[in-house]
PDB file of C-alpha atoms in Angstrom:
ATOM      1  CA  MET A   1       0.000   0.000   0.000  1.00  0.00           C
ATOM      2  CA  ILE A   2       2.790   2.418   0.964  1.00  0.00           C
ATOM      3  CA  ASP A   3       4.590   1.567  -2.251  1.00  0.00           C
ATOM      4  CA  MET A   4       1.472   2.298  -4.216  1.00  0.00           C
ATOM      5  CA  LEU A   5       0.950   5.629  -2.366  1.00  0.00           C
ATOM      6  CA  TYR A   6       4.505   6.717  -3.165  1.00  0.00           C
ATOM      7  CA  ALA A   7       4.002   5.541  -6.717  1.00  0.00           C
ATOM      8  CA  ARG A   8       1.174   8.094  -7.309  1.00  0.00           C
ATOM      9  CA  PRO A   9       2.037  11.397  -8.896  1.00  0.00           C
ATOM     10  CA  VAL A  10       2.345  14.299  -6.555  1.00  0.00           C
ATOM     11  CA  GLY A  11      -0.582  16.166  -8.183  1.00  0.00           C
ATOM     12  CA  ALA A  12      -2.982  13.236  -7.709  1.00  0.00           C
ATOM     13  CA  LEU A  13      -1.910  12.902  -4.072  1.00  0.00           C
ATOM     14  CA  LEU A  14      -2.688  16.571  -3.337  1.00  0.00           C
ATOM     15  CA  ALA A  15      -6.093  16.284  -4.989  1.00  0.00           C
ATOM     16  CA  ALA A  16      -6.993  13.280  -2.812  1.00  0.00           C
ATOM     17  CA  ILE A  17      -5.961  15.074   0.392  1.00  0.00           C
ATOM     18  CA  LEU A  18      -8.019  18.164  -0.571  1.00  0.00           C
ATOM     19  CA  ALA A  19     -11.144  16.087  -1.285  1.00  0.00           C
ATOM     20  CA  ALA A  20     -10.854  14.334   2.097  1.00  0.00           C
ATOM     21  CA  SER A  21     -10.640  17.690   3.935  1.00  0.00           C
ATOM     22  CA  VAL A  22     -13.732  19.017   2.153  1.00  0.00           C
ATOM     23  CA  GLN A  23     -15.768  15.940   3.155  1.00  0.00           C
ATOM     24  CA  ALA A  24     -14.704  16.300   6.785  1.00  0.00           C
ATOM     25  CA  ALA A  25     -15.592  20.017   7.005  1.00  0.00           C
ATOM     26  CA  PRO A  26     -18.867  20.728   8.863  1.00  0.00           C
ATOM     27  CA  THR A  27     -21.873  21.935   6.832  1.00  0.00           C
ATOM     28  CA  ALA A  28     -22.146  25.723   6.919  1.00  0.00           C
ATOM     29  CA  VAL A  29     -25.329  27.105   8.613  1.00  0.00           C
ATOM     30  CA  PRO A  30     -27.134  29.633   6.368  1.00  0.00           C
ATOM     31  CA  ALA A  31     -27.109  33.108   7.789  1.00  0.00           C
ATOM     32  CA  LYS A  32     -30.404  34.463   9.172  1.00  0.00           C
ATOM     33  CA  PRO A  33     -31.929  37.302   7.168  1.00  0.00           C
ATOM     34  CA  ALA A  34     -31.525  40.712   8.733  1.00  0.00           C
ATOM     35  CA  ALA A  35     -34.520  41.845  10.788  1.00  0.00           C
ATOM     36  CA  LYS A  36     -36.686  44.488   9.165  1.00  0.00           C
ATOM     37  CA  PRO A  37     -36.531  47.831  10.895  1.00  0.00           C
ATOM     38  CA  ALA A  38     -39.637  48.714  12.921  1.00  0.00           C
ATOM     39  CA  VAL A  39     -42.045  51.054  11.187  1.00  0.00           C
ATOM     40  CA  ALA A  40     -42.478  54.283  13.077  1.00  0.00           C
ATOM     41  CA  PRO A  41     -46.064  55.240  13.882  1.00  0.00           C
ATOM     42  CA  ALA A  42     -47.630  57.622  11.424  1.00  0.00           C
ATOM     43  CA  ALA A  43     -47.732  61.248  12.380  1.00  0.00           C
ATOM     44  CA  PRO A  44     -51.132  62.956  12.656  1.00  0.00           C
ATOM     45  CA  GLY A  45     -50.509  64.636   9.311  1.00  0.00           C
ATOM     46  CA  ASN A  46     -50.227  61.191   7.703  1.00  0.00           C
ATOM     47  CA  PHE A  47     -53.669  60.081   8.890  1.00  0.00           C
ATOM     48  CA  ALA A  48     -55.509  58.180   6.142  1.00  0.00           C
ATOM     49  CA  GLY A  49     -58.449  60.600   6.269  1.00  0.00           C
ATOM     50  CA  ALA A  50     -56.258  63.687   5.914  1.00  0.00           C
ATOM     51  CA  ASP A  51     -54.867  65.383   2.832  1.00  0.00           C
ATOM     52  CA  LYS A  52     -51.260  66.440   2.279  1.00  0.00           C
ATOM     53  CA  ASP A  53     -51.837  69.576   4.351  1.00  0.00           C
ATOM     54  CA  GLY A  54     -53.167  67.611   7.322  1.00  0.00           C
ATOM     55  CA  ARG A  55     -56.802  68.665   6.804  1.00  0.00           C
ATOM     56  CA  ILE A  56     -59.656  66.322   7.717  1.00  0.00           C
ATOM     57  CA  ARG A  57     -62.677  65.508   5.582  1.00  0.00           C
ATOM     58  CA  THR A  58     -65.920  66.810   7.119  1.00  0.00           C
ATOM     59  CA  GLN A  59     -69.632  67.022   6.272  1.00  0.00           C
ATOM     60  CA  LEU A  60     -72.389  69.461   7.174  1.00  0.00           C
ATOM     61  CA  VAL A  61     -75.437  67.900   8.833  1.00  0.00           C
ATOM     62  CA  ALA A  62     -78.633  69.369  10.251  1.00  0.00           C
ATOM     63  CA  ARG A  63     -78.882  69.337  14.031  1.00  0.00           C
ATOM     64  CA  GLU A  64     -82.547  68.363  13.689  1.00  0.00           C
ATOM     65  CA  SER A  65     -84.012  66.217  10.918  1.00  0.00           C
ATOM     66  CA  VAL A  66     -87.617  65.129  11.458  1.00  0.00           C
ATOM     67  CA  VAL A  67     -90.141  63.102   9.486  1.00  0.00           C
ATOM     68  CA  ILE A  68     -93.593  64.585  10.091  1.00  0.00           C
ATOM     69  CA  SER A  69     -96.263  61.856  10.260  1.00  0.00           C
ATOM     70  CA  SER A  70    -100.000  61.816  10.753  1.00  0.00           C
ATOM     71  CA  GLU A  71    -101.328  60.903  14.196  1.00  0.00           C
ATOM     72  CA  ILE A  72    -104.946  60.463  13.069  1.00  0.00           C
ATOM     73  CA  ASN A  73    -106.904  58.922  10.232  1.00  0.00           C
ATOM     74  CA  ALA A  74    -108.151  61.880   8.209  1.00  0.00           C
ATOM     75  CA  LYS A  75    -108.072  63.665   4.875  1.00  0.00           C
ATOM     76  CA  ILE A  76    -105.452  66.348   4.322  1.00  0.00           C
ATOM     77  CA  ALA A  77    -107.182  69.695   3.943  1.00  0.00           C
ATOM     78  CA  ARG A  78    -104.078  71.817   3.362  1.00  0.00           C
ATOM     79  CA  LEU A  79    -100.450  70.967   2.631  1.00  0.00           C
ATOM     80  CA  PRO A  80     -98.957  74.012   0.877  1.00  0.00           C
ATOM     81  CA  TRP A  81     -95.274  73.298   1.429  1.00  0.00           C
ATOM     82  CA  LYS A  82     -93.003  72.129  -1.407  1.00  0.00           C
ATOM     83  CA  GLU A  83     -89.483  70.757  -1.308  1.00  0.00           C
ATOM     84  CA  GLY A  84     -87.041  73.551  -0.488  1.00  0.00           C
ATOM     85  CA  ASP A  85     -89.648  75.848   1.103  1.00  0.00           C
ATOM     86  CA  SER A  86     -88.651  77.644   4.301  1.00  0.00           C
ATOM     87  CA  PHE A  87     -90.919  77.909   7.342  1.00  0.00           C
ATOM     88  CA  ARG A  88     -90.910  79.391  10.812  1.00  0.00           C
ATOM     89  CA  ALA A  89     -91.455  77.634  14.109  1.00  0.00           C
ATOM     90  CA  GLY A  90     -95.160  77.398  14.931  1.00  0.00           C
ATOM     91  CA  GLN A  91     -96.408  77.671  11.353  1.00  0.00           C
ATOM     92  CA  ALA A  92     -98.950  75.040  10.302  1.00  0.00           C
ATOM     93  CA  LEU A  93     -97.226  72.445   8.145  1.00  0.00           C
ATOM     94  CA  VAL A  94    -100.258  70.194   7.628  1.00  0.00           C
ATOM     95  CA  THR A  95    -103.974  70.785   8.263  1.00  0.00           C
ATOM     96  CA  PHE A  96    -106.501  67.927   8.265  1.00  0.00           C
ATOM     97  CA  ASP A  97    -110.234  67.908   7.633  1.00  0.00           C
ATOM     98  CA  CYS A  98    -111.471  67.207  11.162  1.00  0.00           C
ATOM     99  CA  SER A  99    -115.190  68.029  10.856  1.00  0.00           C
ATOM    100  CA  LEU A 100    -116.090  64.546  12.154  1.00  0.00           C
ATOM    101  CA  PHE A 101    -113.797  64.814  15.175  1.00  0.00           C
ATOM    102  CA  GLN A 102    -115.081  68.304  15.945  1.00  0.00           C
ATOM    103  CA  ALA A 103    -118.664  66.991  15.929  1.00  0.00           C
ATOM    104  CA  GLN A 104    -117.657  64.185  18.286  1.00  0.00           C
ATOM    105  CA  LEU A 105    -116.016  66.769  20.554  1.00  0.00           C
ATOM    106  CA  ARG A 106    -119.221  68.815  20.722  1.00  0.00           C
ATOM    107  CA  LYS A 107    -121.176  65.677  21.573  1.00  0.00           C
ATOM    108  CA  ALA A 108    -118.708  64.793  24.352  1.00  0.00           C
ATOM    109  CA  GLU A 109    -118.938  68.309  25.766  1.00  0.00           C
ATOM    110  CA  ALA A 110    -122.756  68.118  25.816  1.00  0.00           C
ATOM    111  CA  THR A 111    -122.653  64.744  27.549  1.00  0.00           C
ATOM    112  CA  HIS A 112    -120.267  66.149  30.125  1.00  0.00           C
ATOM    113  CA  GLU A 113    -122.535  69.114  30.793  1.00  0.00           C
ATOM    114  CA  ALA A 114    -125.579  66.848  31.224  1.00  0.00           C
ATOM    115  CA  ALA A 115    -123.644  64.611  33.648  1.00  0.00           C
ATOM    116  CA  ARG A 116    -122.641  67.605  35.745  1.00  0.00           C
ATOM    117  CA  LYS A 117    -126.227  68.834  35.991  1.00  0.00           C
ATOM    118  CA  LEU A 118    -127.412  65.360  37.003  1.00  0.00           C
ATOM    119  CA  LEU A 119    -124.765  65.272  39.725  1.00  0.00           C
ATOM    120  CA  ASP A 120    -125.826  68.659  41.073  1.00  0.00           C
ATOM    121  CA  THR A 121    -129.470  67.497  41.155  1.00  0.00           C
ATOM    122  CA  ASN A 122    -128.623  64.251  42.948  1.00  0.00           C
ATOM    123  CA  ARG A 123    -126.594  66.115  45.534  1.00  0.00           C
ATOM    124  CA  ARG A 124    -129.527  68.422  46.327  1.00  0.00           C
ATOM    125  CA  LEU A 125    -131.888  65.460  46.536  1.00  0.00           C
ATOM    126  CA  ALA A 126    -129.427  63.682  48.816  1.00  0.00           C
ATOM    127  CA  GLU A 127    -129.590  66.648  51.195  1.00  0.00           C
ATOM    128  CA  LEU A 128    -133.375  66.127  51.284  1.00  0.00           C
ATOM    129  CA  ASN A 129    -132.923  62.372  51.762  1.00  0.00           C
ATOM    130  CA  SER A 130    -134.716  61.776  48.461  1.00  0.00           C
ATOM    131  CA  VAL A 131    -131.887  59.712  46.890  1.00  0.00           C
ATOM    132  CA  GLY A 132    -129.289  57.515  48.458  1.00  0.00           C
ATOM    133  CA  LYS A 133    -125.535  57.747  48.496  1.00  0.00           C
ATOM    134  CA  LEU A 134    -125.275  55.217  45.655  1.00  0.00           C
ATOM    135  CA  GLU A 135    -127.097  57.493  43.199  1.00  0.00           C
ATOM    136  CA  VAL A 136    -124.750  60.361  44.018  1.00  0.00           C
ATOM    137  CA  GLU A 137    -121.660  58.180  43.515  1.00  0.00           C
ATOM    138  CA  GLN A 138    -123.003  56.927  40.191  1.00  0.00           C
ATOM    139  CA  ALA A 139    -123.596  60.508  39.051  1.00  0.00           C
ATOM    140  CA  GLU A 140    -120.035  61.421  40.027  1.00  0.00           C
ATOM    141  CA  ALA A 141    -118.688  58.484  38.001  1.00  0.00           C
ATOM    142  CA  LYS A 142    -120.709  59.632  34.972  1.00  0.00           C
ATOM    143  CA  VAL A 143    -119.162  63.101  35.245  1.00  0.00           C
ATOM    144  CA  LYS A 144    -115.635  61.655  35.326  1.00  0.00           C
ATOM    145  CA  GLU A 145    -116.355  59.418  32.349  1.00  0.00           C
ATOM    146  CA  ALA A 146    -117.793  62.308  30.326  1.00  0.00           C
ATOM    147  CA  ALA A 147    -114.835  64.518  31.275  1.00  0.00           C
ATOM    148  CA  ALA A 148    -112.364  61.859  30.091  1.00  0.00           C
ATOM    149  CA  GLU A 149    -114.199  61.474  26.784  1.00  0.00           C
ATOM    150  CA  THR A 150    -114.204  65.245  26.306  1.00  0.00           C
ATOM    151  CA  ALA A 151    -110.466  65.462  27.001  1.00  0.00           C
ATOM    152  CA  TYR A 152    -109.785  62.626  24.543  1.00  0.00           C
ATOM    153  CA  MET A 153    -111.745  64.292  21.754  1.00  0.00           C
ATOM    154  CA  ARG A 154    -110.184  67.675  22.482  1.00  0.00           C
ATOM    155  CA  THR A 155    -106.720  66.083  22.155  1.00  0.00           C
ATOM    156  CA  THR A 156    -107.730  64.426  18.896  1.00  0.00           C
ATOM    157  CA  VAL A 157    -108.961  67.713  17.448  1.00  0.00           C
ATOM    158  CA  GLY A 158    -105.682  69.298  18.535  1.00  0.00           C
ATOM    159  CA  LYS A 159    -103.868  66.874  16.236  1.00  0.00           C
ATOM    160  CA  CYS A 160    -105.768  68.196  13.217  1.00  0.00           C
ATOM    161  CA  THR A 161    -102.979  70.760  12.689  1.00  0.00           C
ATOM    162  CA  ILE A 162     -99.286  69.943  12.780  1.00  0.00           C
ATOM    163  CA  PRO A 163     -97.173  73.013  13.660  1.00  0.00           C
ATOM    164  CA  ALA A 164     -93.505  73.376  12.745  1.00  0.00           C
ATOM    165  CA  PRO A 165     -91.299  72.461  15.722  1.00  0.00           C
ATOM    166  CA  PHE A 166     -88.438  74.756  14.606  1.00  0.00           C
ATOM    167  CA  ASN A 167     -87.290  77.091  11.847  1.00  0.00           C
ATOM    168  CA  GLY A 168     -86.240  75.078   8.840  1.00  0.00           C
ATOM    169  CA  ARG A 169     -86.893  73.894   5.318  1.00  0.00           C
ATOM    170  CA  VAL A 170     -88.757  71.061   3.658  1.00  0.00           C
ATOM    171  CA  ALA A 171     -86.341  68.359   2.528  1.00  0.00           C
ATOM    172  CA  LYS A 172     -88.925  65.969   1.091  1.00  0.00           C
ATOM    173  CA  ARG A 173     -92.687  65.877   0.569  1.00  0.00           C
ATOM    174  CA  VAL A 174     -94.421  62.491   0.369  1.00  0.00           C
ATOM    175  CA  ALA A 175     -98.131  63.441   0.572  1.00  0.00           C
ATOM    176  CA  SER A 176    -100.569  65.795  -1.142  1.00  0.00           C
ATOM    177  CA  SER A 177    -103.608  67.873  -0.286  1.00  0.00           C
ATOM    178  CA  TYR A 178    -106.965  66.043  -0.270  1.00  0.00           C
ATOM    179  CA  GLU A 179    -105.199  62.725   0.252  1.00  0.00           C
ATOM    180  CA  PHE A 180    -106.642  60.476   2.969  1.00  0.00           C
ATOM    181  CA  VAL A 181    -103.900  59.269   5.279  1.00  0.00           C
ATOM    182  CA  THR A 182    -103.788  56.855   8.168  1.00  0.00           C
ATOM    183  CA  SER A 183    -102.061  57.175  11.512  1.00  0.00           C
ATOM    184  CA  GLY A 184     -98.289  56.898  11.141  1.00  0.00           C
ATOM    185  CA  LYS A 185     -98.258  57.904   7.466  1.00  0.00           C
ATOM    186  CA  PRO A 186     -95.135  60.049   6.671  1.00  0.00           C
ATOM    187  CA  LEU A 187     -96.041  63.429   5.210  1.00  0.00           C
ATOM    188  CA  LEU A 188     -92.981  65.695   5.199  1.00  0.00           C
ATOM    189  CA  GLU A 189     -89.290  65.445   5.984  1.00  0.00           C
ATOM    190  CA  ILE A 190     -87.993  68.691   7.449  1.00  0.00           C
ATOM    191  CA  VAL A 191     -84.532  69.845   8.519  1.00  0.00           C
ATOM    192  CA  ASP A 192     -83.299  72.597  10.790  1.00  0.00           C
ATOM    193  CA  THR A 193     -81.069  74.634   8.487  1.00  0.00           C
ATOM    194  CA  GLY A 194     -80.389  77.325  11.072  1.00  0.00           C
ATOM    195  CA  ALA A 195     -78.032  75.201  13.169  1.00  0.00           C
ATOM    196  CA  LEU A 196     -75.762  73.159  10.919  1.00  0.00           C
ATOM    197  CA  GLU A 197     -73.099  70.965  12.502  1.00  0.00           C
ATOM    198  CA  LEU A 198     -69.852  69.507  11.177  1.00  0.00           C
ATOM    199  CA  GLN A 199     -69.034  65.838  11.646  1.00  0.00           C
ATOM    200  CA  MET A 200     -65.542  64.409  11.193  1.00  0.00           C
ATOM    201  CA  ILE A 201     -63.243  61.601  12.327  1.00  0.00           C
ATOM    202  CA  VAL A 202     -59.783  62.561  13.637  1.00  0.00           C
ATOM    203  CA  PRO A 203     -56.831  60.590  15.096  1.00  0.00           C
ATOM    204  CA  SER A 204     -57.147  60.120  18.837  1.00  0.00           C
ATOM    205  CA  LYS A 205     -53.662  61.662  19.281  1.00  0.00           C
ATOM    206  CA  TRP A 206     -55.163  64.986  18.265  1.00  0.00           C
ATOM    207  CA  LEU A 207     -57.007  65.145  21.597  1.00  0.00           C
ATOM    208  CA  ALA A 208     -53.806  66.584  23.063  1.00  0.00           C
ATOM    209  CA  ARG A 209     -54.444  69.784  21.108  1.00  0.00           C
ATOM    210  CA  ILE A 210     -58.177  69.727  20.313  1.00  0.00           C
ATOM    211  CA  LYS A 211     -60.672  70.713  22.995  1.00  0.00           C
ATOM    212  CA  VAL A 212     -64.267  71.943  23.073  1.00  0.00           C
ATOM    213  CA  GLY A 213     -64.133  75.468  21.689  1.00  0.00           C
ATOM    214  CA  THR A 214     -60.966  74.949  19.614  1.00  0.00           C
ATOM    215  CA  PRO A 215     -61.268  77.105  16.460  1.00  0.00           C
ATOM    216  CA  PHE A 216     -60.672  75.749  12.976  1.00  0.00           C
ATOM    217  CA  THR A 217     -61.480  76.578   9.362  1.00  0.00           C
ATOM    218  CA  VAL A 218     -63.761  74.732   6.942  1.00  0.00           C
ATOM    219  CA  GLN A 219     -63.287  74.826   3.186  1.00  0.00           C
ATOM    220  CA  VAL A 220     -66.685  73.933   1.641  1.00  0.00           C
ATOM    221  CA  ASP A 221     -66.299  72.182  -1.712  1.00  0.00           C
ATOM    222  CA  GLU A 222     -69.673  73.133  -3.184  1.00  0.00           C
ATOM    223  CA  LEU A 223     -69.168  76.869  -2.609  1.00  0.00           C
ATOM    224  CA  ASN A 224     -65.354  76.983  -2.747  1.00  0.00           C
ATOM    225  CA  GLN A 225     -65.362  79.220   0.314  1.00  0.00           C
ATOM    226  CA  SER A 226     -63.842  79.041   3.786  1.00  0.00           C
ATOM    227  CA  TYR A 227     -65.818  79.536   6.997  1.00  0.00           C
ATOM    228  CA  PRO A 228     -64.726  79.884  10.634  1.00  0.00           C
ATOM    229  CA  ALA A 229     -65.829  77.111  12.968  1.00  0.00           C
ATOM    230  CA  GLN A 230     -65.166  75.716  16.415  1.00  0.00           C
ATOM    231  CA  VAL A 231     -65.316  72.336  18.127  1.00  0.00           C
ATOM    232  CA  LEU A 232     -68.736  71.757  19.683  1.00  0.00           C
ATOM    233  CA  ARG A 233     -68.524  68.201  21.042  1.00  0.00           C
ATOM    234  CA  ILE A 234     -65.949  65.419  21.305  1.00  0.00           C
ATOM    235  CA  GLY A 235     -66.947  61.769  21.020  1.00  0.00           C
ATOM    236  CA  ALA A 236     -67.354  59.677  24.154  1.00  0.00           C
ATOM    237  CA  ARG A 237     -65.122  56.789  23.047  1.00  0.00           C
ATOM    238  CA  ILE A 238     -62.057  56.055  20.930  1.00  0.00           C
ATOM    239  CA  ASP A 239     -62.171  53.328  18.296  1.00  0.00           C
ATOM    240  CA  PRO A 240     -59.517  50.853  19.539  1.00  0.00           C
ATOM    241  CA  VAL A 241     -58.775  49.489  16.055  1.00  0.00           C
ATOM    242  CA  SER A 242     -58.325  52.688  14.043  1.00  0.00           C
ATOM    243  CA  GLN A 243     -57.350  54.863  17.038  1.00  0.00           C
ATOM    244  CA  THR A 244     -59.790  57.568  15.929  1.00  0.00           C
ATOM    245  CA  ILE A 245     -62.539  59.587  17.581  1.00  0.00           C
ATOM    246  CA  SER A 246     -65.526  61.534  16.268  1.00  0.00           C
ATOM    247  CA  ILE A 247     -65.578  65.323  16.517  1.00  0.00           C
ATOM    248  CA  THR A 248     -68.608  67.582  16.078  1.00  0.00           C
ATOM    249  CA  GLY A 249     -68.095  71.210  15.141  1.00  0.00           C
ATOM    250  CA  ARG A 250     -70.207  74.264  14.437  1.00  0.00           C
ATOM    251  CA  ILE A 251     -69.776  77.011  11.863  1.00  0.00           C
ATOM    252  CA  THR A 252     -69.860  80.375  13.585  1.00  0.00           C
ATOM    253  CA  GLY A 253     -72.138  83.087  12.283  1.00  0.00           C
ATOM    254  CA  ASN A 254     -75.214  82.979  10.060  1.00  0.00           C
ATOM    255  CA  HIS A 255     -74.653  81.640   6.539  1.00  0.00           C
ATOM    256  CA  PRO A 256     -77.902  81.009   4.596  1.00  0.00           C
ATOM    257  CA  ASP A 257     -75.951  79.648   1.629  1.00  0.00           C
ATOM    258  CA  LEU A 258     -74.877  76.560   3.571  1.00  0.00           C
ATOM    259  CA  LEU A 259     -77.040  73.450   3.253  1.00  0.00           C
ATOM    260  CA  PRO A 260     -77.053  70.018   4.928  1.00  0.00           C
ATOM    261  CA  GLY A 261     -75.082  67.464   2.960  1.00  0.00           C
ATOM    262  CA  MET A 262     -72.331  69.836   1.843  1.00  0.00           C
ATOM    263  CA  SER A 263     -68.803  68.620   2.530  1.00  0.00           C
ATOM    264  CA  GLY A 264     -65.289  69.961   2.647  1.00  0.00           C
ATOM    265  CA  TRP A 265     -62.004  70.034   4.517  1.00  0.00           C
ATOM    266  CA  ALA A 266     -61.441  71.061   8.137  1.00  0.00           C
ATOM    267  CA  GLY A 267     -58.068  72.557   8.940  1.00  0.00           C
ATOM    268  CA  PHE A 268     -56.911  72.925  12.554  1.00  0.00           C
TER     269      PHE A 268
END
């Protein structure tokens, strides 16, 4: 064997030694990939709902929006308001034909008057021992029953006119004059245009610099004008997923050109 080893050429001997060392070398462990750097939290100006200037999208909404419905079964006698019409608080929005209810009210009032006279007569007769205590108590019960019926009919007649609860405008009309409607039938949708509010969603981190009364500016898209405003209310809870909170604002001053549904950008 030794003779054979020495008989090999020197080059072949070196190649054999090198191959043996490579087989004996331990397998190299692949290097772990470098950890990605942590992403820094977005600044308030980078909020998804903000533009490049850090302004927040906002929308004008009416503080009051009411659907006027009928409380009685009757025919509409007068409904003069059209969509877009303005009205004042206390003005009659809808008037019903209540001739039947008014007749029933007069009948109830007459019954009540007759019951009262019967009670007075029974009381005088009771003083003369001509009627017993039972007759007087029955007469008193009749008076109470007639009074309740009269009050019920008077309340029903009072529902024959629906007054406006606030100053506003008609947003939608779904009934017409001379139409017979049932109780609960929607007639008009009205909005309070005199007290518009601004609704928006802001990052919760902004609470460090936004308080009730904080002034800001609103750029209204539809009119391409800016208006001064201030924070009116701050939401009661923070959304734990998006880390946002709702803010309600109010445009200062009187601006008849503003309407519910307009939108724009709020800049603090």
